[in-house]
PDB file of C-alpha atoms in Angstrom:
ATOM      1  CA  MET A   1      -0.222  -0.083   0.116  1.00  0.00           C
ATOM      2  CA  LYS A   2       2.889   2.503   0.771  1.00  0.00           C
ATOM      3  CA  ALA A   3       4.520   1.768  -2.535  1.00  0.00           C
ATOM      4  CA  ALA A   4       1.248   2.334  -4.274  1.00  0.00           C
ATOM      5  CA  CYS A   5       1.073   5.741  -2.519  1.00  0.00           C
ATOM      6  CA  PHE A   6       4.447   6.579  -3.138  1.00  0.00           C
ATOM      7  CA  SER A   7       4.534   5.783  -6.665  1.00  0.00           C
ATOM      8  CA  LEU A   8       1.122   8.035  -6.978  1.00  0.00           C
ATOM      9  CA  VAL A   9       2.995  10.779  -5.701  1.00  0.00           C
ATOM     10  CA  LEU A  10       6.083  10.625  -8.053  1.00  0.00           C
ATOM     11  CA  PHE A  11       3.313  10.472 -11.013  1.00  0.00           C
ATOM     12  CA  LEU A  12       1.852  13.652 -10.009  1.00  0.00           C
ATOM     13  CA  LEU A  13       5.290  15.254  -9.502  1.00  0.00           C
ATOM     14  CA  THR A  14       6.413  14.356 -12.850  1.00  0.00           C
ATOM     15  CA  ILE A  15       3.324  15.281 -14.925  1.00  0.00           C
ATOM     16  CA  PRO A  16       4.862  18.344 -16.976  1.00  0.00           C
ATOM     17  CA  GLY A  17       3.289  21.749 -16.281  1.00  0.00           C
ATOM     18  CA  LEU A  18       0.785  20.713 -13.452  1.00  0.00           C
ATOM     19  CA  HIS A  19       2.534  23.312 -11.074  1.00  0.00           C
ATOM     20  CA  ALA A  20       2.426  25.956 -13.607  1.00  0.00           C
ATOM     21  CA  GLN A  21      -1.152  25.222 -14.448  1.00  0.00           C
ATOM     22  CA  THR A  22      -2.388  25.432 -10.887  1.00  0.00           C
ATOM     23  CA  GLY A  23      -0.413  28.601 -10.402  1.00  0.00           C
ATOM     24  CA  SER A  24      -1.928  30.427 -13.574  1.00  0.00           C
ATOM     25  CA  MET A  25      -5.438  30.145 -12.537  1.00  0.00           C
ATOM     26  CA  THR A  26      -4.834  33.516 -10.894  1.00  0.00           C
ATOM     27  CA  ASP A  27      -3.178  35.101 -13.718  1.00  0.00           C
ATOM     28  CA  TYR A  28      -6.221  36.875 -15.079  1.00  0.00           C
ATOM     29  CA  PRO A  29      -5.794  40.034 -17.276  1.00  0.00           C
ATOM     30  CA  GLN A  30      -6.016  42.681 -14.577  1.00  0.00           C
ATOM     31  CA  ILE A  31      -5.657  46.743 -14.787  1.00  0.00           C
ATOM     32  CA  SER A  32      -4.448  48.452 -11.582  1.00  0.00           C
ATOM     33  CA  VAL A  33      -5.208  52.276 -11.295  1.00  0.00           C
ATOM     34  CA  SER A  34      -5.089  54.915  -8.563  1.00  0.00           C
ATOM     35  CA  GLY A  35      -7.742  57.639  -7.612  1.00  0.00           C
ATOM     36  CA  GLU A  36      -7.393  60.945  -5.931  1.00  0.00           C
ATOM     37  CA  ALA A  37      -9.712  63.293  -4.643  1.00  0.00           C
ATOM     38  CA  VAL A  38      -9.970  66.440  -2.354  1.00  0.00           C
ATOM     39  CA  VAL A  39     -12.967  67.882  -0.507  1.00  0.00           C
ATOM     40  CA  TYR A  40     -12.745  71.578   0.589  1.00  0.00           C
ATOM     41  CA  VAL A  41     -14.276  72.411   4.005  1.00  0.00           C
ATOM     42  CA  VAL A  42     -14.847  75.657   5.515  1.00  0.00           C
ATOM     43  CA  PRO A  43     -13.423  75.286   9.205  1.00  0.00           C
ATOM     44  CA  ASP A  44     -15.518  75.555  12.169  1.00  0.00           C
ATOM     45  CA  LYS A  45     -12.761  75.221  14.766  1.00  0.00           C
ATOM     46  CA  ILE A  46      -9.884  77.624  15.375  1.00  0.00           C
ATOM     47  CA  VAL A  47      -7.101  76.462  17.643  1.00  0.00           C
ATOM     48  CA  ILE A  48      -4.555  79.426  18.430  1.00  0.00           C
ATOM     49  CA  THR A  49      -1.244  78.632  20.225  1.00  0.00           C
ATOM     50  CA  LEU A  50       0.152  81.551  22.310  1.00  0.00           C
ATOM     51  CA  GLY A  51       3.502  81.997  23.787  1.00  0.00           C
ATOM     52  CA  VAL A  52       4.723  84.159  26.685  1.00  0.00           C
ATOM     53  CA  GLU A  53       8.668  84.437  27.341  1.00  0.00           C
ATOM     54  CA  THR A  54      10.026  86.449  30.075  1.00  0.00           C
ATOM     55  CA  TRP A  55      13.504  86.732  31.769  1.00  0.00           C
ATOM     56  CA  ASP A  56      15.098  88.016  34.877  1.00  0.00           C
ATOM     57  CA  LEU A  57      18.468  87.574  36.817  1.00  0.00           C
ATOM     58  CA  SER A  58      15.887  86.586  39.608  1.00  0.00           C
ATOM     59  CA  ILE A  59      14.080  83.218  38.905  1.00  0.00           C
ATOM     60  CA  GLU A  60      11.144  84.357  41.121  1.00  0.00           C
ATOM     61  CA  GLU A  61      11.031  88.295  39.155  1.00  0.00           C
ATOM     62  CA  ALA A  62      11.086  85.859  35.870  1.00  0.00           C
ATOM     63  CA  LYS A  63       8.132  83.682  37.107  1.00  0.00           C
ATOM     64  CA  THR A  64       6.201  86.723  38.395  1.00  0.00           C
ATOM     65  CA  LYS A  65       6.457  88.693  35.053  1.00  0.00           C
ATOM     66  CA  ASN A  66       5.187  85.588  33.283  1.00  0.00           C
ATOM     67  CA  ASN A  67       2.449  84.862  35.270  1.00  0.00           C
ATOM     68  CA  ASP A  68       1.534  88.459  35.264  1.00  0.00           C
ATOM     69  CA  ILE A  69       1.273  88.365  31.203  1.00  0.00           C
ATOM     70  CA  ILE A  70      -0.707  84.903  31.280  1.00  0.00           C
ATOM     71  CA  LYS A  71      -3.227  86.551  33.908  1.00  0.00           C
ATOM     72  CA  ASP A  72      -4.035  89.474  31.739  1.00  0.00           C
ATOM     73  CA  ALA A  73      -3.834  87.381  28.460  1.00  0.00           C
ATOM     74  CA  LEU A  74      -6.651  85.026  30.219  1.00  0.00           C
ATOM     75  CA  LYS A  75      -8.893  88.026  31.186  1.00  0.00           C
ATOM     76  CA  THR A  76      -8.382  89.479  27.676  1.00  0.00           C
ATOM     77  CA  VAL A  77      -9.633  86.066  26.088  1.00  0.00           C
ATOM     78  CA  ARG A  78     -12.184  85.569  28.546  1.00  0.00           C
ATOM     79  CA  ARG A  79     -13.723  89.093  27.597  1.00  0.00           C
ATOM     80  CA  LEU A  80     -14.196  87.957  24.167  1.00  0.00           C
ATOM     81  CA  GLY A  81     -16.492  85.463  25.259  1.00  0.00           C
ATOM     82  CA  VAL A  82     -14.395  82.316  25.240  1.00  0.00           C
ATOM     83  CA  PRO A  83     -15.493  79.450  27.824  1.00  0.00           C
ATOM     84  CA  ASP A  84     -12.617  78.171  30.253  1.00  0.00           C
ATOM     85  CA  LYS A  85     -13.023  75.007  28.765  1.00  0.00           C
ATOM     86  CA  GLU A  86     -11.539  76.291  25.694  1.00  0.00           C
ATOM     87  CA  ILE A  87      -8.736  78.012  27.286  1.00  0.00           C
ATOM     88  CA  GLN A  88      -5.687  75.808  28.285  1.00  0.00           C
ATOM     89  CA  THR A  89      -1.961  76.488  29.829  1.00  0.00           C
ATOM     90  CA  ASP A  90      -0.107  73.748  27.571  1.00  0.00           C
ATOM     91  CA  HIS A  91       3.678  74.061  28.665  1.00  0.00           C
ATOM     92  CA  LEU A  92       5.850  75.805  31.178  1.00  0.00           C
ATOM     93  CA  SER A  93       9.533  75.612  31.340  1.00  0.00           C
ATOM     94  CA  ILE A  94      12.233  77.401  33.477  1.00  0.00           C
ATOM     95  CA  GLU A  95      15.795  77.888  31.546  1.00  0.00           C
ATOM     96  CA  PRO A  96      19.162  79.363  33.036  1.00  0.00           C
ATOM     97  CA  ARG A  97      21.061  81.138  30.265  1.00  0.00           C
ATOM     98  CA  TYR A  98      24.724  81.425  29.917  1.00  0.00           C
ATOM     99  CA  LYS A  99      26.837  83.526  27.208  1.00  0.00           C
ATOM    100  CA  ASP A 100      28.897  80.113  27.243  1.00  0.00           C
ATOM    101  CA  SER A 101      26.362  77.593  27.721  1.00  0.00           C
ATOM    102  CA  TYR A 102      29.186  74.739  27.608  1.00  0.00           C
ATOM    103  CA  ARG A 103      30.949  76.004  30.313  1.00  0.00           C
ATOM    104  CA  LYS A 104      28.291  77.814  32.119  1.00  0.00           C
ATOM    105  CA  GLU A 105      30.014  80.947  32.077  1.00  0.00           C
ATOM    106  CA  GLU A 106      28.709  84.554  32.269  1.00  0.00           C
ATOM    107  CA  PHE A 107      25.184  83.925  33.431  1.00  0.00           C
ATOM    108  CA  ILE A 108      22.381  86.052  31.481  1.00  0.00           C
ATOM    109  CA  GLY A 109      19.322  85.197  33.588  1.00  0.00           C
ATOM    110  CA  PHE A 110      16.238  82.849  33.903  1.00  0.00           C
ATOM    111  CA  PHE A 111      14.098  82.573  30.977  1.00  0.00           C
ATOM    112  CA  VAL A 112      10.500  81.487  31.716  1.00  0.00           C
ATOM    113  CA  ARG A 113       8.233  80.048  29.020  1.00  0.00           C
ATOM    114  CA  ASN A 114       4.621  79.386  29.048  1.00  0.00           C
ATOM    115  CA  THR A 115       2.223  78.218  26.255  1.00  0.00           C
ATOM    116  CA  LEU A 116      -1.459  79.157  26.263  1.00  0.00           C
ATOM    117  CA  VAL A 117      -4.151  77.405  23.985  1.00  0.00           C
ATOM    118  CA  VAL A 118      -7.251  78.989  22.888  1.00  0.00           C
ATOM    119  CA  THR A 119      -9.843  77.426  20.893  1.00  0.00           C
ATOM    120  CA  LEU A 120     -12.562  79.381  18.960  1.00  0.00           C
ATOM    121  CA  ASP A 121     -15.736  78.599  16.873  1.00  0.00           C
ATOM    122  CA  ALA A 122     -16.111  81.902  15.426  1.00  0.00           C
ATOM    123  CA  PRO A 123     -13.570  82.881  12.741  1.00  0.00           C
ATOM    124  CA  GLU A 124     -14.404  86.375  12.889  1.00  0.00           C
ATOM    125  CA  LYS A 125     -12.797  86.711  16.672  1.00  0.00           C
ATOM    126  CA  VAL A 126      -9.319  85.372  15.379  1.00  0.00           C
ATOM    127  CA  GLU A 127      -7.888  88.732  14.338  1.00  0.00           C
ATOM    128  CA  MET A 128      -9.399  90.520  17.233  1.00  0.00           C
ATOM    129  CA  LEU A 129      -8.046  87.911  19.738  1.00  0.00           C
ATOM    130  CA  ILE A 130      -4.582  88.112  18.241  1.00  0.00           C
ATOM    131  CA  THR A 131      -4.221  91.765  18.453  1.00  0.00           C
ATOM    132  CA  ARG A 132      -5.704  92.011  21.975  1.00  0.00           C
ATOM    133  CA  VAL A 133      -3.261  89.209  23.626  1.00  0.00           C
ATOM    134  CA  LEU A 134      -0.567  90.801  21.899  1.00  0.00           C
ATOM    135  CA  ASP A 135      -1.344  94.355  23.359  1.00  0.00           C
ATOM    136  CA  ALA A 136      -1.786  92.212  26.813  1.00  0.00           C
ATOM    137  CA  GLY A 137       1.922  91.467  26.464  1.00  0.00           C
ATOM    138  CA  VAL A 138       1.852  87.878  24.697  1.00  0.00           C
ATOM    139  CA  ASN A 139       5.054  87.954  22.515  1.00  0.00           C
ATOM    140  CA  HIS A 140       4.931  84.474  20.666  1.00  0.00           C
ATOM    141  CA  ILE A 141       2.069  83.303  18.449  1.00  0.00           C
ATOM    142  CA  HIS A 142       3.288  79.926  17.712  1.00  0.00           C
ATOM    143  CA  GLY A 143       0.395  79.017  15.041  1.00  0.00           C
ATOM    144  CA  ILE A 144      -3.464  79.241  14.211  1.00  0.00           C
ATOM    145  CA  ASP A 145      -4.691  75.886  13.174  1.00  0.00           C
ATOM    146  CA  PHE A 146      -8.006  75.588  11.070  1.00  0.00           C
ATOM    147  CA  GLN A 147     -10.061  72.705  11.740  1.00  0.00           C
ATOM    148  CA  SER A 148     -13.389  70.913  10.964  1.00  0.00           C
ATOM    149  CA  THR A 149     -15.398  69.049  13.623  1.00  0.00           C
ATOM    150  CA  GLN A 150     -16.843  67.247  10.682  1.00  0.00           C
ATOM    151  CA  PHE A 151     -13.465  65.793   9.670  1.00  0.00           C
ATOM    152  CA  LYS A 152     -14.469  62.028   9.358  1.00  0.00           C
ATOM    153  CA  LYS A 153     -17.422  62.737   7.742  1.00  0.00           C
ATOM    154  CA  HIS A 154     -15.493  64.802   4.805  1.00  0.00           C
ATOM    155  CA  ARG A 155     -12.519  61.960   4.765  1.00  0.00           C
ATOM    156  CA  GLU A 156     -15.195  59.519   3.682  1.00  0.00           C
ATOM    157  CA  GLU A 157     -16.754  61.711   1.133  1.00  0.00           C
ATOM    158  CA  ALA A 158     -13.121  62.227  -0.392  1.00  0.00           C
ATOM    159  CA  ARG A 159     -12.337  58.490  -0.081  1.00  0.00           C
ATOM    160  CA  THR A 160     -15.673  57.735  -2.124  1.00  0.00           C
ATOM    161  CA  LEU A 161     -14.841  60.223  -4.589  1.00  0.00           C
ATOM    162  CA  ALA A 162     -11.405  58.609  -4.990  1.00  0.00           C
ATOM    163  CA  LEU A 163     -12.771  55.257  -5.596  1.00  0.00           C
ATOM    164  CA  LEU A 164     -15.039  56.546  -8.249  1.00  0.00           C
ATOM    165  CA  ALA A 165     -11.959  58.375  -9.936  1.00  0.00           C
ATOM    166  CA  ALA A 166     -10.247  55.177  -9.851  1.00  0.00           C
ATOM    167  CA  LYS A 167     -13.142  53.350 -11.449  1.00  0.00           C
ATOM    168  CA  GLU A 168     -13.435  56.104 -14.288  1.00  0.00           C
ATOM    169  CA  LYS A 169     -10.076  55.951 -15.052  1.00  0.00           C
ATOM    170  CA  ALA A 170      -9.883  52.247 -15.433  1.00  0.00           C
ATOM    171  CA  GLN A 171     -12.903  52.359 -17.462  1.00  0.00           C
ATOM    172  CA  ASN A 172     -11.281  54.742 -19.919  1.00  0.00           C
ATOM    173  CA  MET A 173      -8.168  53.119 -20.190  1.00  0.00           C
ATOM    174  CA  ALA A 174      -9.797  49.779 -20.752  1.00  0.00           C
ATOM    175  CA  ALA A 175     -11.920  51.109 -23.490  1.00  0.00           C
ATOM    176  CA  VAL A 176      -9.024  52.328 -25.612  1.00  0.00           C
ATOM    177  CA  LEU A 177      -8.105  48.428 -25.824  1.00  0.00           C
ATOM    178  CA  ASP A 178     -11.399  47.423 -26.484  1.00  0.00           C
ATOM    179  CA  GLN A 179     -11.552  46.067 -22.939  1.00  0.00           C
ATOM    180  CA  LYS A 180     -14.092  46.093 -19.930  1.00  0.00           C
ATOM    181  CA  ILE A 181     -13.640  46.257 -16.290  1.00  0.00           C
ATOM    182  CA  GLY A 182     -14.616  43.539 -14.434  1.00  0.00           C
ATOM    183  CA  ARG A 183     -15.136  43.110 -10.527  1.00  0.00           C
ATOM    184  CA  PRO A 184     -12.392  44.985  -8.160  1.00  0.00           C
ATOM    185  CA  MET A 185      -9.501  42.331  -7.232  1.00  0.00           C
ATOM    186  CA  LYS A 186      -7.797  44.588  -4.891  1.00  0.00           C
ATOM    187  CA  ILE A 187      -8.561  47.892  -2.973  1.00  0.00           C
ATOM    188  CA  SER A 188      -5.915  49.828  -1.041  1.00  0.00           C
ATOM    189  CA  GLU A 189      -5.702  53.239   0.487  1.00  0.00           C
ATOM    190  CA  ASN A 190      -2.463  55.350   0.224  1.00  0.00           C
ATOM    191  CA  TYR A 191      -1.948  56.629   4.055  1.00  0.00           C
ATOM    192  CA  THR A 192      -1.986  60.316   4.127  1.00  0.00           C
ATOM    193  CA  GLY A 193      -1.723  61.224   7.810  1.00  0.00           C
ATOM    194  CA  THR A 194      -3.698  60.910  10.735  1.00  0.00           C
ATOM    195  CA  PRO A 195      -6.307  64.011  11.372  1.00  0.00           C
ATOM    196  CA  TRP A 196      -5.327  63.744  15.126  1.00  0.00           C
ATOM    197  CA  GLY A 197      -2.180  63.977  17.075  1.00  0.00           C
ATOM    198  CA  TYR A 198      -0.419  65.447  20.108  1.00  0.00           C
ATOM    199  CA  TRP A 199       2.617  67.257  20.954  1.00  0.00           C
ATOM    200  CA  SER A 200       3.676  69.453  24.198  1.00  0.00           C
ATOM    201  CA  GLY A 201       6.511  71.808  24.203  1.00  0.00           C
ATOM    202  CA  TRP A 202       7.417  75.621  23.353  1.00  0.00           C
ATOM    203  CA  GLY A 203       6.006  76.281  20.040  1.00  0.00           C
ATOM    204  CA  TYR A 204       3.650  73.368  19.911  1.00  0.00           C
ATOM    205  CA  GLY A 205      -0.007  73.257  20.585  1.00  0.00           C
ATOM    206  CA  ARG A 206      -2.834  70.414  20.935  1.00  0.00           C
ATOM    207  CA  ASN A 207      -4.323  68.668  17.860  1.00  0.00           C
ATOM    208  CA  ARG A 208      -1.298  70.045  15.643  1.00  0.00           C
ATOM    209  CA  GLY A 209      -1.807  66.842  13.628  1.00  0.00           C
ATOM    210  CA  MET A 210      -5.135  67.420  12.510  1.00  0.00           C
ATOM    211  CA  THR A 211      -4.315  70.763  10.975  1.00  0.00           C
ATOM    212  CA  GLN A 212      -4.902  71.405   7.276  1.00  0.00           C
ATOM    213  CA  ASN A 213      -4.381  75.003   7.286  1.00  0.00           C
ATOM    214  CA  VAL A 214      -1.936  76.608   9.396  1.00  0.00           C
ATOM    215  CA  MET A 215      -0.707  80.093  10.000  1.00  0.00           C
ATOM    216  CA  GLN A 216       2.590  80.150  12.200  1.00  0.00           C
ATOM    217  CA  ASN A 217       4.781  83.020  13.693  1.00  0.00           C
ATOM    218  CA  ILE A 218       2.410  85.800  12.856  1.00  0.00           C
ATOM    219  CA  ALA A 219       3.937  88.054  15.220  1.00  0.00           C
ATOM    220  CA  GLU A 220       6.542  87.825  18.197  1.00  0.00           C
ATOM    221  CA  GLY A 221       6.060  90.781  20.505  1.00  0.00           C
ATOM    222  CA  SER A 222       5.593  93.477  17.854  1.00  0.00           C
ATOM    223  CA  GLY A 223       1.933  94.190  19.111  1.00  0.00           C
ATOM    224  CA  GLU A 224       0.658  94.429  15.323  1.00  0.00           C
ATOM    225  CA  ILE A 225      -0.401  91.871  12.800  1.00  0.00           C
ATOM    226  CA  ALA A 226      -1.693  92.021   9.322  1.00  0.00           C
ATOM    227  CA  GLU A 227      -4.958  93.761   8.893  1.00  0.00           C
ATOM    228  CA  THR A 228      -7.035  90.992   7.913  1.00  0.00           C
ATOM    229  CA  ILE A 229      -6.303  86.930   8.525  1.00  0.00           C
ATOM    230  CA  ALA A 230      -7.589  85.335   5.624  1.00  0.00           C
ATOM    231  CA  LEU A 231     -10.009  82.424   6.463  1.00  0.00           C
ATOM    232  CA  GLY A 232      -8.956  79.666   4.080  1.00  0.00           C
ATOM    233  CA  LYS A 233     -10.674  76.191   3.493  1.00  0.00           C
ATOM    234  CA  ILE A 234      -9.363  72.850   4.694  1.00  0.00           C
ATOM    235  CA  ALA A 235      -8.268  70.170   1.949  1.00  0.00           C
ATOM    236  CA  VAL A 236      -9.284  66.949   2.974  1.00  0.00           C
ATOM    237  CA  ARG A 237      -7.506  64.386   0.559  1.00  0.00           C
ATOM    238  CA  ALA A 238      -7.840  60.784  -0.453  1.00  0.00           C
ATOM    239  CA  LYS A 239      -5.807  58.485  -2.397  1.00  0.00           C
ATOM    240  CA  VAL A 240      -6.738  54.835  -3.279  1.00  0.00           C
ATOM    241  CA  GLY A 241      -5.323  52.097  -5.621  1.00  0.00           C
ATOM    242  CA  VAL A 242      -7.674  49.615  -7.415  1.00  0.00           C
ATOM    243  CA  THR A 243      -6.960  46.476  -9.249  1.00  0.00           C
ATOM    244  CA  PHE A 244      -9.736  45.511 -11.498  1.00  0.00           C
ATOM    245  CA  SER A 245     -10.175  42.212 -13.666  1.00  0.00           C
ATOM    246  CA  LEU A 246     -10.631  42.713 -17.462  1.00  0.00           C
ATOM    247  CA  GLN A 247     -13.187  41.271 -19.564  1.00  0.00           C
TER     248      GLN A 247
END
């Protein structure tokens, strides 16, 4: 019995082209295309990252100066009707500085840095807020991030449009060769980054990864900004790859 089984295995292995024929079952005519789409959205959430930097030979004086400016900035923001839940201090650091930082010679002073993150839902308040907090002593504007609270919905819309674009491209290309596309064999999405993220530090704010339109370093202690901050649209992008069978 064992000899018979062994002979059968040898017979199957020696049949010419058996392995090649089995592998060729998946070698159908195919066409692979990519599709891209962009959906432009008016932002309904604006995250403004502010910075206050003070220094003094005395660490206590440097901290007091910084705290006083932060308090004035908070009062200014609240006067504009921003609720406390949309105002957060995000980063605090104290750094001794020297002219020769390696040898720690010729002490300059203690530098205190504090970051304030303000979230607005009314775009028309952006310019007024920036102007007033600069007047209150804020000396760094680290960034203005325009966001959408409906990002997921718009991303799905962009993905759908990208798939339709891929299908149309495949149909047009196949038609030139007197072919028609069949069912999709493979679908993939090219990763373009996550809409959410978090970094904490001097010059960074919350949800920076969600940003589509950003204005950074508008002014640093100048007390002035441009007459108008143009509110653009958020570009929500999607890119897919699809492989269709050909008929």
